[in-house]
Amino acid sequence: MEEEFKTIPVALLKPNELSPRSLDNAAIQELSKNMQKVGLLHNLIVTPNKQRPELYSIIVGEQRWRAAQGNGLKELFCRVIQDISEEDQIIMMLSENQLRKGFTATEIGKLVQRLESVGWTFAKTTEHLGLSQDTLKGWV
């Protein structure tokens, strides 16, 4: 995967259509307050939007992006990954958010179902996440 790090205007960053996440305004407010005190600790991971190449789809960091907007930030430092498959985006979302306990069981289930719809098995998913099948089944 070709990647680079660069500063991107907040207005050019957009939520990823693959993300099952529902908005948690309380969590975004809390993150916003934390960012005011300590800054942005983790970069967003984005990819150029296939339909609108001038925009970027957020793979990881949508809540940070929303909190940054609320804080009036105009740009964010991002890791940009070119030509990343939907499956790899989903794996990144699952990895990032589950490590932080960020997805609900329903949201994880939707992502796993999406992977299954393109031919992934439970075994392949757990292998890519570095988890046991029992752990993933417990989440789902």
PDB file of C-alpha atoms in Angstrom:
ATOM      1  CA  MET A   1       0.000   0.000   0.000  1.00  0.00           C
ATOM      2  CA  GLU A   2       1.352   3.373  -0.977  1.00  0.00           C
ATOM      3  CA  GLU A   3       0.949   5.918   1.797  1.00  0.00           C
ATOM      4  CA  GLU A   4       2.033   9.368   2.871  1.00  0.00           C
ATOM      5  CA  PHE A   5       1.483  11.756   5.754  1.00  0.00           C
ATOM      6  CA  LYS A   6       0.098  15.202   5.067  1.00  0.00           C
ATOM      7  CA  THR A   7      -2.009  18.018   6.445  1.00  0.00           C
ATOM      8  CA  ILE A   8      -5.519  18.078   4.967  1.00  0.00           C
ATOM      9  CA  PRO A   9      -8.210  20.762   5.377  1.00  0.00           C
ATOM     10  CA  VAL A  10     -10.998  19.504   7.639  1.00  0.00           C
ATOM     11  CA  ALA A  11     -13.569  20.443   4.980  1.00  0.00           C
ATOM     12  CA  LEU A  12     -12.050  17.894   2.564  1.00  0.00           C
ATOM     13  CA  LEU A  13     -12.434  14.993   5.021  1.00  0.00           C
ATOM     14  CA  LYS A  14     -15.681  13.013   4.898  1.00  0.00           C
ATOM     15  CA  PRO A  15     -17.145  10.037   6.822  1.00  0.00           C
ATOM     16  CA  ASN A  16     -16.572   6.668   5.192  1.00  0.00           C
ATOM     17  CA  GLU A  17     -19.656   5.009   3.698  1.00  0.00           C
ATOM     18  CA  LEU A  18     -18.364   1.659   4.979  1.00  0.00           C
ATOM     19  CA  SER A  19     -18.503   2.747   8.610  1.00  0.00           C
ATOM     20  CA  PRO A  20     -21.466   1.397  10.561  1.00  0.00           C
ATOM     21  CA  ARG A  21     -20.827   3.797  13.431  1.00  0.00           C
ATOM     22  CA  SER A  22     -23.735   5.762  14.789  1.00  0.00           C
ATOM     23  CA  LEU A  23     -23.030   9.188  16.215  1.00  0.00           C
ATOM     24  CA  ASP A  24     -22.327   9.393  19.928  1.00  0.00           C
ATOM     25  CA  ASN A  25     -22.571  13.098  20.669  1.00  0.00           C
ATOM     26  CA  ALA A  26     -21.568  12.648  24.317  1.00  0.00           C
ATOM     27  CA  ALA A  27     -18.378  10.807  23.313  1.00  0.00           C
ATOM     28  CA  ILE A  28     -17.577  13.454  20.696  1.00  0.00           C
ATOM     29  CA  GLN A  29     -18.061  16.238  23.280  1.00  0.00           C
ATOM     30  CA  GLU A  30     -15.805  14.418  25.709  1.00  0.00           C
ATOM     31  CA  LEU A  31     -13.174  13.908  23.016  1.00  0.00           C
ATOM     32  CA  SER A  32     -13.478  17.568  22.033  1.00  0.00           C
ATOM     33  CA  LYS A  33     -12.752  18.676  25.600  1.00  0.00           C
ATOM     34  CA  ASN A  34      -9.826  16.267  25.807  1.00  0.00           C
ATOM     35  CA  MET A  35      -8.416  17.567  22.514  1.00  0.00           C
ATOM     36  CA  GLN A  36      -8.605  21.135  23.849  1.00  0.00           C
ATOM     37  CA  LYS A  37      -6.398  20.094  26.764  1.00  0.00           C
ATOM     38  CA  VAL A  38      -3.893  17.702  25.177  1.00  0.00           C
ATOM     39  CA  GLY A  39      -4.337  18.108  21.419  1.00  0.00           C
ATOM     40  CA  LEU A  40      -4.861  15.452  18.789  1.00  0.00           C
ATOM     41  CA  LEU A  41      -2.900  12.397  19.907  1.00  0.00           C
ATOM     42  CA  HIS A  42      -3.528  10.096  16.935  1.00  0.00           C
ATOM     43  CA  ASN A  43      -3.612  10.937  13.243  1.00  0.00           C
ATOM     44  CA  LEU A  44      -6.624  10.139  11.133  1.00  0.00           C
ATOM     45  CA  ILE A  45      -6.197   7.463   8.481  1.00  0.00           C
ATOM     46  CA  VAL A  46      -7.835   8.405   5.201  1.00  0.00           C
ATOM     47  CA  THR A  47      -8.011   7.408   1.553  1.00  0.00           C
ATOM     48  CA  PRO A  48      -8.873   9.472  -1.525  1.00  0.00           C
ATOM     49  CA  ASN A  49     -12.595   9.288  -2.220  1.00  0.00           C
ATOM     50  CA  LYS A  50     -13.180   7.260  -5.393  1.00  0.00           C
ATOM     51  CA  GLN A  51     -16.195   9.305  -6.554  1.00  0.00           C
ATOM     52  CA  ARG A  52     -14.728  12.713  -5.649  1.00  0.00           C
ATOM     53  CA  PRO A  53     -10.897  12.550  -5.735  1.00  0.00           C
ATOM     54  CA  GLU A  54     -10.526  16.020  -4.203  1.00  0.00           C
ATOM     55  CA  LEU A  55     -12.061  14.621  -0.986  1.00  0.00           C
ATOM     56  CA  TYR A  56     -10.800  12.009   1.468  1.00  0.00           C
ATOM     57  CA  SER A  57     -12.826   9.246   3.136  1.00  0.00           C
ATOM     58  CA  ILE A  58     -11.988   8.670   6.776  1.00  0.00           C
ATOM     59  CA  ILE A  59     -11.011   5.075   7.490  1.00  0.00           C
ATOM     60  CA  VAL A  60     -10.037   5.646  11.126  1.00  0.00           C
ATOM     61  CA  GLY A  61     -10.737   8.731  13.241  1.00  0.00           C
ATOM     62  CA  GLU A  62     -14.230   9.977  12.397  1.00  0.00           C
ATOM     63  CA  GLN A  63     -14.978  10.960  15.990  1.00  0.00           C
ATOM     64  CA  ARG A  64     -11.638  12.816  16.194  1.00  0.00           C
ATOM     65  CA  TRP A  65     -12.571  14.631  12.972  1.00  0.00           C
ATOM     66  CA  ARG A  66     -15.970  15.615  14.397  1.00  0.00           C
ATOM     67  CA  ALA A  67     -14.368  16.793  17.653  1.00  0.00           C
ATOM     68  CA  ALA A  68     -11.766  18.787  15.689  1.00  0.00           C
ATOM     69  CA  GLN A  69     -14.550  20.481  13.721  1.00  0.00           C
ATOM     70  CA  GLY A  70     -16.289  21.355  16.991  1.00  0.00           C
ATOM     71  CA  ASN A  71     -13.047  22.892  18.216  1.00  0.00           C
ATOM     72  CA  GLY A  72     -12.748  25.018  15.091  1.00  0.00           C
ATOM     73  CA  LEU A  73      -9.648  23.293  13.702  1.00  0.00           C
ATOM     74  CA  LYS A  74      -9.175  23.997  10.004  1.00  0.00           C
ATOM     75  CA  GLU A  75      -6.780  21.157   9.118  1.00  0.00           C
ATOM     76  CA  LEU A  76      -5.567  17.818  10.455  1.00  0.00           C
ATOM     77  CA  PHE A  77      -2.411  15.804   9.942  1.00  0.00           C
ATOM     78  CA  CYS A  78      -3.437  12.507   8.313  1.00  0.00           C
ATOM     79  CA  ARG A  79      -1.995   9.227   7.121  1.00  0.00           C
ATOM     80  CA  VAL A  80      -3.194   8.915   3.524  1.00  0.00           C
ATOM     81  CA  ILE A  81      -3.375   5.409   2.050  1.00  0.00           C
ATOM     82  CA  GLN A  82      -3.787   5.142  -1.712  1.00  0.00           C
ATOM     83  CA  ASP A  83      -5.771   2.347  -3.387  1.00  0.00           C
ATOM     84  CA  ILE A  84      -6.855   0.468  -0.272  1.00  0.00           C
ATOM     85  CA  SER A  85      -9.518  -2.210  -0.722  1.00  0.00           C
ATOM     86  CA  GLU A  86     -12.857  -2.084   1.064  1.00  0.00           C
ATOM     87  CA  GLU A  87     -11.869  -5.241   2.926  1.00  0.00           C
ATOM     88  CA  ASP A  88      -8.635  -3.688   4.208  1.00  0.00           C
ATOM     89  CA  GLN A  89     -10.538  -0.560   5.253  1.00  0.00           C
ATOM     90  CA  ILE A  90     -12.982  -2.693   7.228  1.00  0.00           C
ATOM     91  CA  ILE A  91     -10.147  -4.608   8.889  1.00  0.00           C
ATOM     92  CA  MET A  92      -8.541  -1.302   9.922  1.00  0.00           C
ATOM     93  CA  MET A  93     -11.860  -0.036  11.300  1.00  0.00           C
ATOM     94  CA  LEU A  94     -12.398  -3.218  13.275  1.00  0.00           C
ATOM     95  CA  SER A  95      -8.840  -3.269  14.607  1.00  0.00           C
ATOM     96  CA  GLU A  96      -8.739   0.383  15.638  1.00  0.00           C
ATOM     97  CA  ASN A  97     -12.167   0.585  17.162  1.00  0.00           C
ATOM     98  CA  GLN A  98     -12.239  -2.737  18.933  1.00  0.00           C
ATOM     99  CA  LEU A  99      -8.888  -2.088  20.556  1.00  0.00           C
ATOM    100  CA  ARG A 100     -10.420   1.113  21.908  1.00  0.00           C
ATOM    101  CA  LYS A 101     -13.751  -0.588  22.592  1.00  0.00           C
ATOM    102  CA  GLY A 102     -15.261   1.778  20.061  1.00  0.00           C
ATOM    103  CA  PHE A 103     -17.757  -0.383  18.151  1.00  0.00           C
ATOM    104  CA  THR A 104     -20.898  -1.921  19.570  1.00  0.00           C
ATOM    105  CA  ALA A 105     -21.637  -5.590  18.923  1.00  0.00           C
ATOM    106  CA  THR A 106     -24.189  -4.546  16.286  1.00  0.00           C
ATOM    107  CA  GLU A 107     -21.627  -2.394  14.466  1.00  0.00           C
ATOM    108  CA  ILE A 108     -19.048  -5.208  14.523  1.00  0.00           C
ATOM    109  CA  GLY A 109     -21.692  -7.598  13.231  1.00  0.00           C
ATOM    110  CA  LYS A 110     -22.436  -5.291  10.281  1.00  0.00           C
ATOM    111  CA  LEU A 111     -18.757  -5.090   9.345  1.00  0.00           C
ATOM    112  CA  VAL A 112     -18.247  -8.845   9.637  1.00  0.00           C
ATOM    113  CA  GLN A 113     -21.359  -9.439   7.502  1.00  0.00           C
ATOM    114  CA  ARG A 114     -19.982  -7.057   4.875  1.00  0.00           C
ATOM    115  CA  LEU A 115     -16.726  -9.024   4.782  1.00  0.00           C
ATOM    116  CA  GLU A 116     -18.683 -12.291   4.529  1.00  0.00           C
ATOM    117  CA  SER A 117     -20.692 -10.848   1.612  1.00  0.00           C
ATOM    118  CA  VAL A 118     -17.465 -10.524  -0.392  1.00  0.00           C
ATOM    119  CA  GLY A 119     -16.270 -14.019   0.447  1.00  0.00           C
ATOM    120  CA  TRP A 120     -14.361 -13.630   3.701  1.00  0.00           C
ATOM    121  CA  THR A 121     -14.710 -16.423   6.221  1.00  0.00           C
ATOM    122  CA  PHE A 122     -14.751 -16.012   9.976  1.00  0.00           C
ATOM    123  CA  ALA A 123     -11.331 -17.686  10.005  1.00  0.00           C
ATOM    124  CA  LYS A 124      -9.877 -15.230   7.486  1.00  0.00           C
ATOM    125  CA  THR A 125     -11.285 -12.265   9.423  1.00  0.00           C
ATOM    126  CA  THR A 126      -9.880 -13.465  12.742  1.00  0.00           C
ATOM    127  CA  GLU A 127      -6.514 -14.195  11.127  1.00  0.00           C
ATOM    128  CA  HIS A 128      -6.279 -10.656   9.735  1.00  0.00           C
ATOM    129  CA  LEU A 129      -7.294  -9.184  13.102  1.00  0.00           C
ATOM    130  CA  GLY A 130      -4.959 -11.457  15.062  1.00  0.00           C
ATOM    131  CA  LEU A 131      -7.843 -12.799  17.157  1.00  0.00           C
ATOM    132  CA  SER A 132      -9.301 -16.139  18.038  1.00  0.00           C
ATOM    133  CA  GLN A 133     -12.590 -17.098  16.408  1.00  0.00           C
ATOM    134  CA  ASP A 134     -14.136 -17.307  19.887  1.00  0.00           C
ATOM    135  CA  THR A 135     -13.192 -13.684  20.591  1.00  0.00           C
ATOM    136  CA  LEU A 136     -14.741 -12.437  17.347  1.00  0.00           C
ATOM    137  CA  LYS A 137     -17.849 -14.564  17.906  1.00  0.00           C
ATOM    138  CA  GLY A 138     -18.109 -13.041  21.380  1.00  0.00           C
ATOM    139  CA  TRP A 139     -18.023  -9.545  19.896  1.00  0.00           C
ATOM    140  CA  VAL A 140     -20.609 -10.382  17.277  1.00  0.00           C
TER     141      VAL A 140
END
